C-alpha cells in the first residue's frame, strides 16, 4: 500500500510550484499569462527562488522549442507529441498554443486529486478552453483531439497509465518529448526506472486498440461550451505497490498486460507482452547502449564549463525524421551528501516529503548514466548554477538585476548547484545554444 499522507504532501508541492511561477512571472522574469489562473492568492517569493524559477522555466522551454524546431519545418505543421509527467498546474501547453505551436497529442499526467482541480480551472476559463477545442470531461480527466489531462499514479505506469495513453492515441512512432519536473525523484527507482524502460521499449502496447474515449465515462461539451456536471472524484485504485514478479499476470480489464521479470546480474530484462491472444517475448540488453555509443557519448563532469560544452561537437546530431525520435527531459535535485543537501532533505522530511530518487541518481554523472542504462543514444546534464552562468546572456542578466537585486549570492550558488537539468535522446540530440 502507498502512504496516503505522503502522497498528499507530495501533491502539496504543486501549489508551491504554482505560487513560485506566478511570483516570478508577475514580476516580469518571464511571461506566463495563465499563471494567475492556478493560484488562489499571490505570494511573493524571495529573489533567490524567483531566479531559480526563471532558470527552470526558461531553459526547459528553450530546449522543448529547440527540439520542436529541429524536427519541424514549421510549428503549424508538426507531428510531435508531448507527455508531461506530474504536470500539476503547468501551463506550457496553453502558452505554446497561444504562440501558434501545434501538436499531434499533448498528455498531462498527475494524481486524480490534482487533475480534478486543474480540470475545474480550465473548464471555467474561456481563454484556456479555447486552446483545447471540442472536449469531453469525466473521471477527473479532460480528453480532446490533442490535449489530454490524464489521471493516474505513475508508480503503476505500465499497468495503468500507459494503456490509458495508448487508448487516447499515443504512439511511439511519433516523435515524443517526455518532461519530468521534480517528479521521478519522488518515486523509488523501481517505479521511475520502469517508466524509462517503457519509453525505450520497442513495443507499442495496445497499438491496435486505439480509441478516442468511452462516451459512458466522459461528458460532452454542449453547444454553448458548458459542461455536464462533473463526475465525482475517484480515489486511487492501486492497492499493491510491489512490482510484478516473473511470470505473474495481473488483470487490467480487457487491456493488454506487461509482465516484467528482472534477471539478477545478467544485464538483461525479459519482457513478456500479452497482446490479445498472442504472446511476444523479447530480451533487451539494457547495457548495450554503453558499447554501441561509448565512442560517441562524452560524460560531462560536475564542473562542466561553457568551453567544454561548446567543444563537445561530437554530440551534435540532427533529428532522424525516419526513425524513432525520443527526447526525455528532467529537472531534479542532486548532491544529497553535502551539508546543504542534508539540510535540503531535512526541510523536505519535516513536511513529510521524501525524494528517494536522489540517492539513486545523486550527481550529474549518474543522472546521465541513468539514460544510458535504458538505451538512450545521447545524454547530458548541467546544474542550474552553470545554466545561469553560461547559458543566460549578460544582457538578460542585466535585465533580471533591474527587476530584483539578488543579495543572497552565496545562497544562490549553493541552491543552484543542487538542482540540474538532464536529458536523454534517441534519434535526435538536443543541445542548448550558448549565449
PDB file of N, CA and C in Angstrom, residues 8-59:
ATOM      1  N   UNK A   8      -0.219  12.940  -0.212  1.00  0.00           N
ATOM      2  CA  UNK A   8      -0.853  14.248  -0.051  1.00  0.00           C
ATOM      3  C   UNK A   8       0.201  15.342   0.099  1.00  0.00           C
ATOM      4  N   UNK A   9       1.269  15.038   0.822  1.00  0.00           N
ATOM      5  CA  UNK A   9       2.354  16.006   0.991  1.00  0.00           C
ATOM      6  C   UNK A   9       3.036  16.296  -0.341  1.00  0.00           C
ATOM      7  N   UNK A  10       3.229  15.256  -1.141  1.00  0.00           N
ATOM      8  CA  UNK A  10       3.838  15.439  -2.462  1.00  0.00           C
ATOM      9  C   UNK A  10       2.937  16.288  -3.346  1.00  0.00           C
ATOM     10  N   UNK A  11       1.631  16.033  -3.271  1.00  0.00           N
ATOM     11  CA  UNK A  11       0.696  16.816  -4.088  1.00  0.00           C
ATOM     12  C   UNK A  11       0.722  18.297  -3.704  1.00  0.00           C
ATOM     13  N   UNK A  12       1.041  18.579  -2.444  1.00  0.00           N
ATOM     14  CA  UNK A  12       1.078  19.978  -2.000  1.00  0.00           C
ATOM     15  C   UNK A  12       2.198  20.761  -2.671  1.00  0.00           C
ATOM     16  N   UNK A  13       3.219  20.055  -3.173  1.00  0.00           N
ATOM     17  CA  UNK A  13       4.309  20.755  -3.863  1.00  0.00           C
ATOM     18  C   UNK A  13       3.829  21.405  -5.157  1.00  0.00           C
ATOM     19  N   UNK A  14       2.716  20.934  -5.689  1.00  0.00           N
ATOM     20  CA  UNK A  14       2.155  21.575  -6.886  1.00  0.00           C
ATOM     21  C   UNK A  14       1.737  23.005  -6.586  1.00  0.00           C
ATOM     22  N   UNK A  15       1.165  23.225  -5.402  1.00  0.00           N
ATOM     23  CA  UNK A  15       0.785  24.587  -5.015  1.00  0.00           C
ATOM     24  C   UNK A  15       2.019  25.470  -4.874  1.00  0.00           C
ATOM     25  N   UNK A  16       3.099  24.896  -4.323  1.00  0.00           N
ATOM     26  CA  UNK A  16       4.346  25.656  -4.197  1.00  0.00           C
ATOM     27  C   UNK A  16       4.856  26.093  -5.565  1.00  0.00           C
ATOM     28  N   UNK A  17       4.854  25.157  -6.515  1.00  0.00           N
ATOM     29  CA  UNK A  17       5.349  25.454  -7.865  1.00  0.00           C
ATOM     30  C   UNK A  17       4.487  26.507  -8.546  1.00  0.00           C
ATOM     31  N   UNK A  18       3.165  26.405  -8.364  1.00  0.00           N
ATOM     32  CA  UNK A  18       2.253  27.377  -8.976  1.00  0.00           C
ATOM     33  C   UNK A  18       2.486  28.776  -8.406  1.00  0.00           C
ATOM     34  N   UNK A  19       2.673  28.846  -7.083  1.00  0.00           N
ATOM     35  CA  UNK A  19       2.933  30.142  -6.451  1.00  0.00           C
ATOM     36  C   UNK A  19       4.254  30.734  -6.922  1.00  0.00           C
ATOM     37  N   UNK A  20       5.273  29.890  -7.044  1.00  0.00           N
ATOM     38  CA  UNK A  20       6.583  30.373  -7.497  1.00  0.00           C
ATOM     39  C   UNK A  20       6.522  30.854  -8.938  1.00  0.00           C
ATOM     40  N   UNK A  21       5.798  30.123  -9.775  1.00  0.00           N
ATOM     41  CA  UNK A  21       5.673  30.514 -11.182  1.00  0.00           C
ATOM     42  C   UNK A  21       4.941  31.853 -11.303  1.00  0.00           C
ATOM     43  N   UNK A  22       3.887  32.015 -10.512  1.00  0.00           N
ATOM     44  CA  UNK A  22       3.143  33.275 -10.552  1.00  0.00           C
ATOM     45  C   UNK A  22       3.984  34.424 -10.007  1.00  0.00           C
ATOM     46  N   UNK A  23       4.734  34.160  -8.933  1.00  0.00           N
ATOM     47  CA  UNK A  23       5.580  35.194  -8.340  1.00  0.00           C
ATOM     48  C   UNK A  23       6.593  35.716  -9.350  1.00  0.00           C
ATOM     49  N   UNK A  24       7.298  34.809 -10.013  1.00  0.00           N
ATOM     50  CA  UNK A  24       8.333  35.213 -10.972  1.00  0.00           C
ATOM     51  C   UNK A  24       7.738  35.874 -12.212  1.00  0.00           C
ATOM     52  N   UNK A  25       6.652  35.316 -12.716  1.00  0.00           N
ATOM     53  CA  UNK A  25       6.059  35.871 -13.940  1.00  0.00           C
ATOM     54  C   UNK A  25       5.417  37.229 -13.687  1.00  0.00           C
ATOM     55  N   UNK A  26       4.807  37.417 -12.530  1.00  0.00           N
ATOM     56  CA  UNK A  26       4.152  38.694 -12.233  1.00  0.00           C
ATOM     57  C   UNK A  26       5.162  39.825 -12.072  1.00  0.00           C
ATOM     58  N   UNK A  27       6.393  39.482 -11.691  1.00  0.00           N
ATOM     59  CA  UNK A  27       7.446  40.489 -11.559  1.00  0.00           C
ATOM     60  C   UNK A  27       8.116  40.800 -12.892  1.00  0.00           C
ATOM     61  N   UNK A  28       7.905  39.922 -13.880  1.00  0.00           N
ATOM     62  CA  UNK A  28       8.471  40.164 -15.198  1.00  0.00           C
ATOM     63  C   UNK A  28       9.677  39.326 -15.542  1.00  0.00           C
ATOM     64  N   UNK A  29       9.968  38.296 -14.751  1.00  0.00           N
ATOM     65  CA  UNK A  29      11.087  37.407 -15.073  1.00  0.00           C
ATOM     66  C   UNK A  29      10.843  36.706 -16.409  1.00  0.00           C
ATOM     67  N   UNK A  30       9.611  36.306 -16.627  1.00  0.00           N
ATOM     68  CA  UNK A  30       9.196  35.689 -17.884  1.00  0.00           C
ATOM     69  C   UNK A  30       7.697  35.885 -18.023  1.00  0.00           C
ATOM     70  N   UNK A  31       7.178  35.605 -19.203  1.00  0.00           N
ATOM     71  CA  UNK A  31       5.752  35.777 -19.456  1.00  0.00           C
ATOM     72  C   UNK A  31       5.006  34.463 -19.247  1.00  0.00           C
ATOM     73  N   UNK A  32       3.968  34.520 -18.470  1.00  0.00           N
ATOM     74  CA  UNK A  32       3.048  33.395 -18.317  1.00  0.00           C
ATOM     75  C   UNK A  32       1.664  33.972 -18.045  1.00  0.00           C
ATOM     76  N   UNK A  33       0.902  34.244 -19.095  1.00  0.00           N
ATOM     77  CA  UNK A  33      -0.400  34.895 -18.929  1.00  0.00           C
ATOM     78  C   UNK A  33      -1.429  34.040 -18.207  1.00  0.00           C
ATOM     79  N   UNK A  34      -1.118  32.751 -18.008  1.00  0.00           N
ATOM     80  CA  UNK A  34      -2.093  31.855 -17.389  1.00  0.00           C
ATOM     81  C   UNK A  34      -1.724  31.465 -15.959  1.00  0.00           C
ATOM     82  N   UNK A  35      -0.598  31.939 -15.456  1.00  0.00           N
ATOM     83  CA  UNK A  35      -0.135  31.538 -14.127  1.00  0.00           C
ATOM     84  C   UNK A  35      -1.123  31.927 -13.035  1.00  0.00           C
ATOM     85  N   UNK A  36      -1.752  33.095 -13.174  1.00  0.00           N
ATOM     86  CA  UNK A  36      -2.663  33.572 -12.129  1.00  0.00           C
ATOM     87  C   UNK A  36      -3.915  32.725 -12.011  1.00  0.00           C
ATOM     88  N   UNK A  37      -4.261  31.982 -13.053  1.00  0.00           N
ATOM     89  CA  UNK A  37      -5.476  31.165 -13.016  1.00  0.00           C
ATOM     90  C   UNK A  37      -5.352  30.009 -12.029  1.00  0.00           C
ATOM     91  N   UNK A  38      -4.116  29.639 -11.677  1.00  0.00           N
ATOM     92  CA  UNK A  38      -3.909  28.450 -10.853  1.00  0.00           C
ATOM     93  C   UNK A  38      -3.435  28.766  -9.438  1.00  0.00           C
ATOM     94  N   UNK A  39      -3.549  30.019  -9.026  1.00  0.00           N
ATOM     95  CA  UNK A  39      -3.212  30.387  -7.651  1.00  0.00           C
ATOM     96  C   UNK A  39      -4.400  31.090  -7.017  1.00  0.00           C
ATOM     97  N   UNK A  40      -4.635  30.799  -5.746  1.00  0.00           N
ATOM     98  CA  UNK A  40      -5.754  31.405  -5.040  1.00  0.00           C
ATOM     99  C   UNK A  40      -5.369  32.762  -4.464  1.00  0.00           C
ATOM    100  N   UNK A  41      -4.109  32.890  -4.075  1.00  0.00           N
ATOM    101  CA  UNK A  41      -3.634  34.171  -3.556  1.00  0.00           C
ATOM    102  C   UNK A  41      -2.162  34.337  -3.916  1.00  0.00           C
ATOM    103  N   UNK A  42      -1.770  35.566  -4.136  1.00  0.00           N
ATOM    104  CA  UNK A  42      -0.398  35.846  -4.556  1.00  0.00           C
ATOM    105  C   UNK A  42       0.546  35.828  -3.362  1.00  0.00           C
ATOM    106  N   UNK A  43       1.661  35.147  -3.525  1.00  0.00           N
ATOM    107  CA  UNK A  43       2.716  35.117  -2.516  1.00  0.00           C
ATOM    108  C   UNK A  43       4.027  35.491  -3.201  1.00  0.00           C
ATOM    109  N   UNK A  44       4.652  36.550  -2.760  1.00  0.00           N
ATOM    110  CA  UNK A  44       5.915  36.985  -3.359  1.00  0.00           C
ATOM    111  C   UNK A  44       7.061  36.136  -2.815  1.00  0.00           C
ATOM    112  N   UNK A  45       7.750  35.472  -3.709  1.00  0.00           N
ATOM    113  CA  UNK A  45       8.889  34.653  -3.328  1.00  0.00           C
ATOM    114  C   UNK A  45      10.147  35.526  -3.224  1.00  0.00           C
ATOM    115  N   UNK A  46      11.129  35.096  -2.428  1.00  0.00           N
ATOM    116  CA  UNK A  46      12.391  35.840  -2.350  1.00  0.00           C
ATOM    117  C   UNK A  46      13.142  35.781  -3.675  1.00  0.00           C
ATOM    118  N   UNK A  47      14.035  36.737  -3.927  1.00  0.00           N
ATOM    119  CA  UNK A  47      14.750  36.797  -5.212  1.00  0.00           C
ATOM    120  C   UNK A  47      15.456  35.507  -5.596  1.00  0.00           C
ATOM    121  N   UNK A  48      16.038  34.800  -4.639  1.00  0.00           N
ATOM    122  CA  UNK A  48      16.768  33.578  -4.968  1.00  0.00           C
ATOM    123  C   UNK A  48      15.834  32.512  -5.526  1.00  0.00           C
ATOM    124  N   UNK A  49      14.600  32.454  -5.031  1.00  0.00           N
ATOM    125  CA  UNK A  49      13.613  31.496  -5.543  1.00  0.00           C
ATOM    126  C   UNK A  49      13.108  31.946  -6.905  1.00  0.00           C
ATOM    127  N   UNK A  50      12.879  33.231  -7.063  1.00  0.00           N
ATOM    128  CA  UNK A  50      12.432  33.747  -8.362  1.00  0.00           C
ATOM    129  C   UNK A  50      13.463  33.482  -9.454  1.00  0.00           C
ATOM    130  N   UNK A  51      14.733  33.622  -9.124  1.00  0.00           N
ATOM    131  CA  UNK A  51      15.770  33.353 -10.119  1.00  0.00           C
ATOM    132  C   UNK A  51      15.792  31.866 -10.477  1.00  0.00           C
ATOM    133  N   UNK A  52      15.662  31.009  -9.478  1.00  0.00           N
ATOM    134  CA  UNK A  52      15.621  29.576  -9.755  1.00  0.00           C
ATOM    135  C   UNK A  52      14.436  29.197 -10.619  1.00  0.00           C
ATOM    136  N   UNK A  53      13.288  29.796 -10.336  1.00  0.00           N
ATOM    137  CA  UNK A  53      12.095  29.545 -11.147  1.00  0.00           C
ATOM    138  C   UNK A  53      12.310  30.031 -12.571  1.00  0.00           C
ATOM    139  N   UNK A  54      12.975  31.168 -12.712  1.00  0.00           N
ATOM    140  CA  UNK A  54      13.286  31.706 -14.044  1.00  0.00           C
ATOM    141  C   UNK A  54      14.152  30.731 -14.841  1.00  0.00           C
ATOM    142  N   UNK A  55      15.217  30.224 -14.233  1.00  0.00           N
ATOM    143  CA  UNK A  55      16.117  29.306 -14.939  1.00  0.00           C
ATOM    144  C   UNK A  55      15.376  28.039 -15.337  1.00  0.00           C
ATOM    145  N   UNK A  56      14.628  27.491 -14.407  1.00  0.00           N
ATOM    146  CA  UNK A  56      13.854  26.270 -14.683  1.00  0.00           C
ATOM    147  C   UNK A  56      12.894  26.492 -15.845  1.00  0.00           C
ATOM    148  N   UNK A  57      12.111  27.543 -15.768  1.00  0.00           N
ATOM    149  CA  UNK A  57      11.102  27.824 -16.787  1.00  0.00           C
ATOM    150  C   UNK A  57      11.746  28.127 -18.138  1.00  0.00           C
ATOM    151  N   UNK A  58      12.725  29.007 -18.142  1.00  0.00           N
ATOM    152  CA  UNK A  58      13.308  29.494 -19.390  1.00  0.00           C
ATOM    153  C   UNK A  58      14.103  28.417 -20.114  1.00  0.00           C
ATOM    154  N   UNK A  59      14.944  27.687 -19.393  1.00  0.00           N
ATOM    155  CA  UNK A  59      15.796  26.683 -20.029  1.00  0.00           C
ATOM    156  C   UNK A  59      14.970  25.508 -20.539  1.00  0.00           C
TER     157      UNK A  59
END
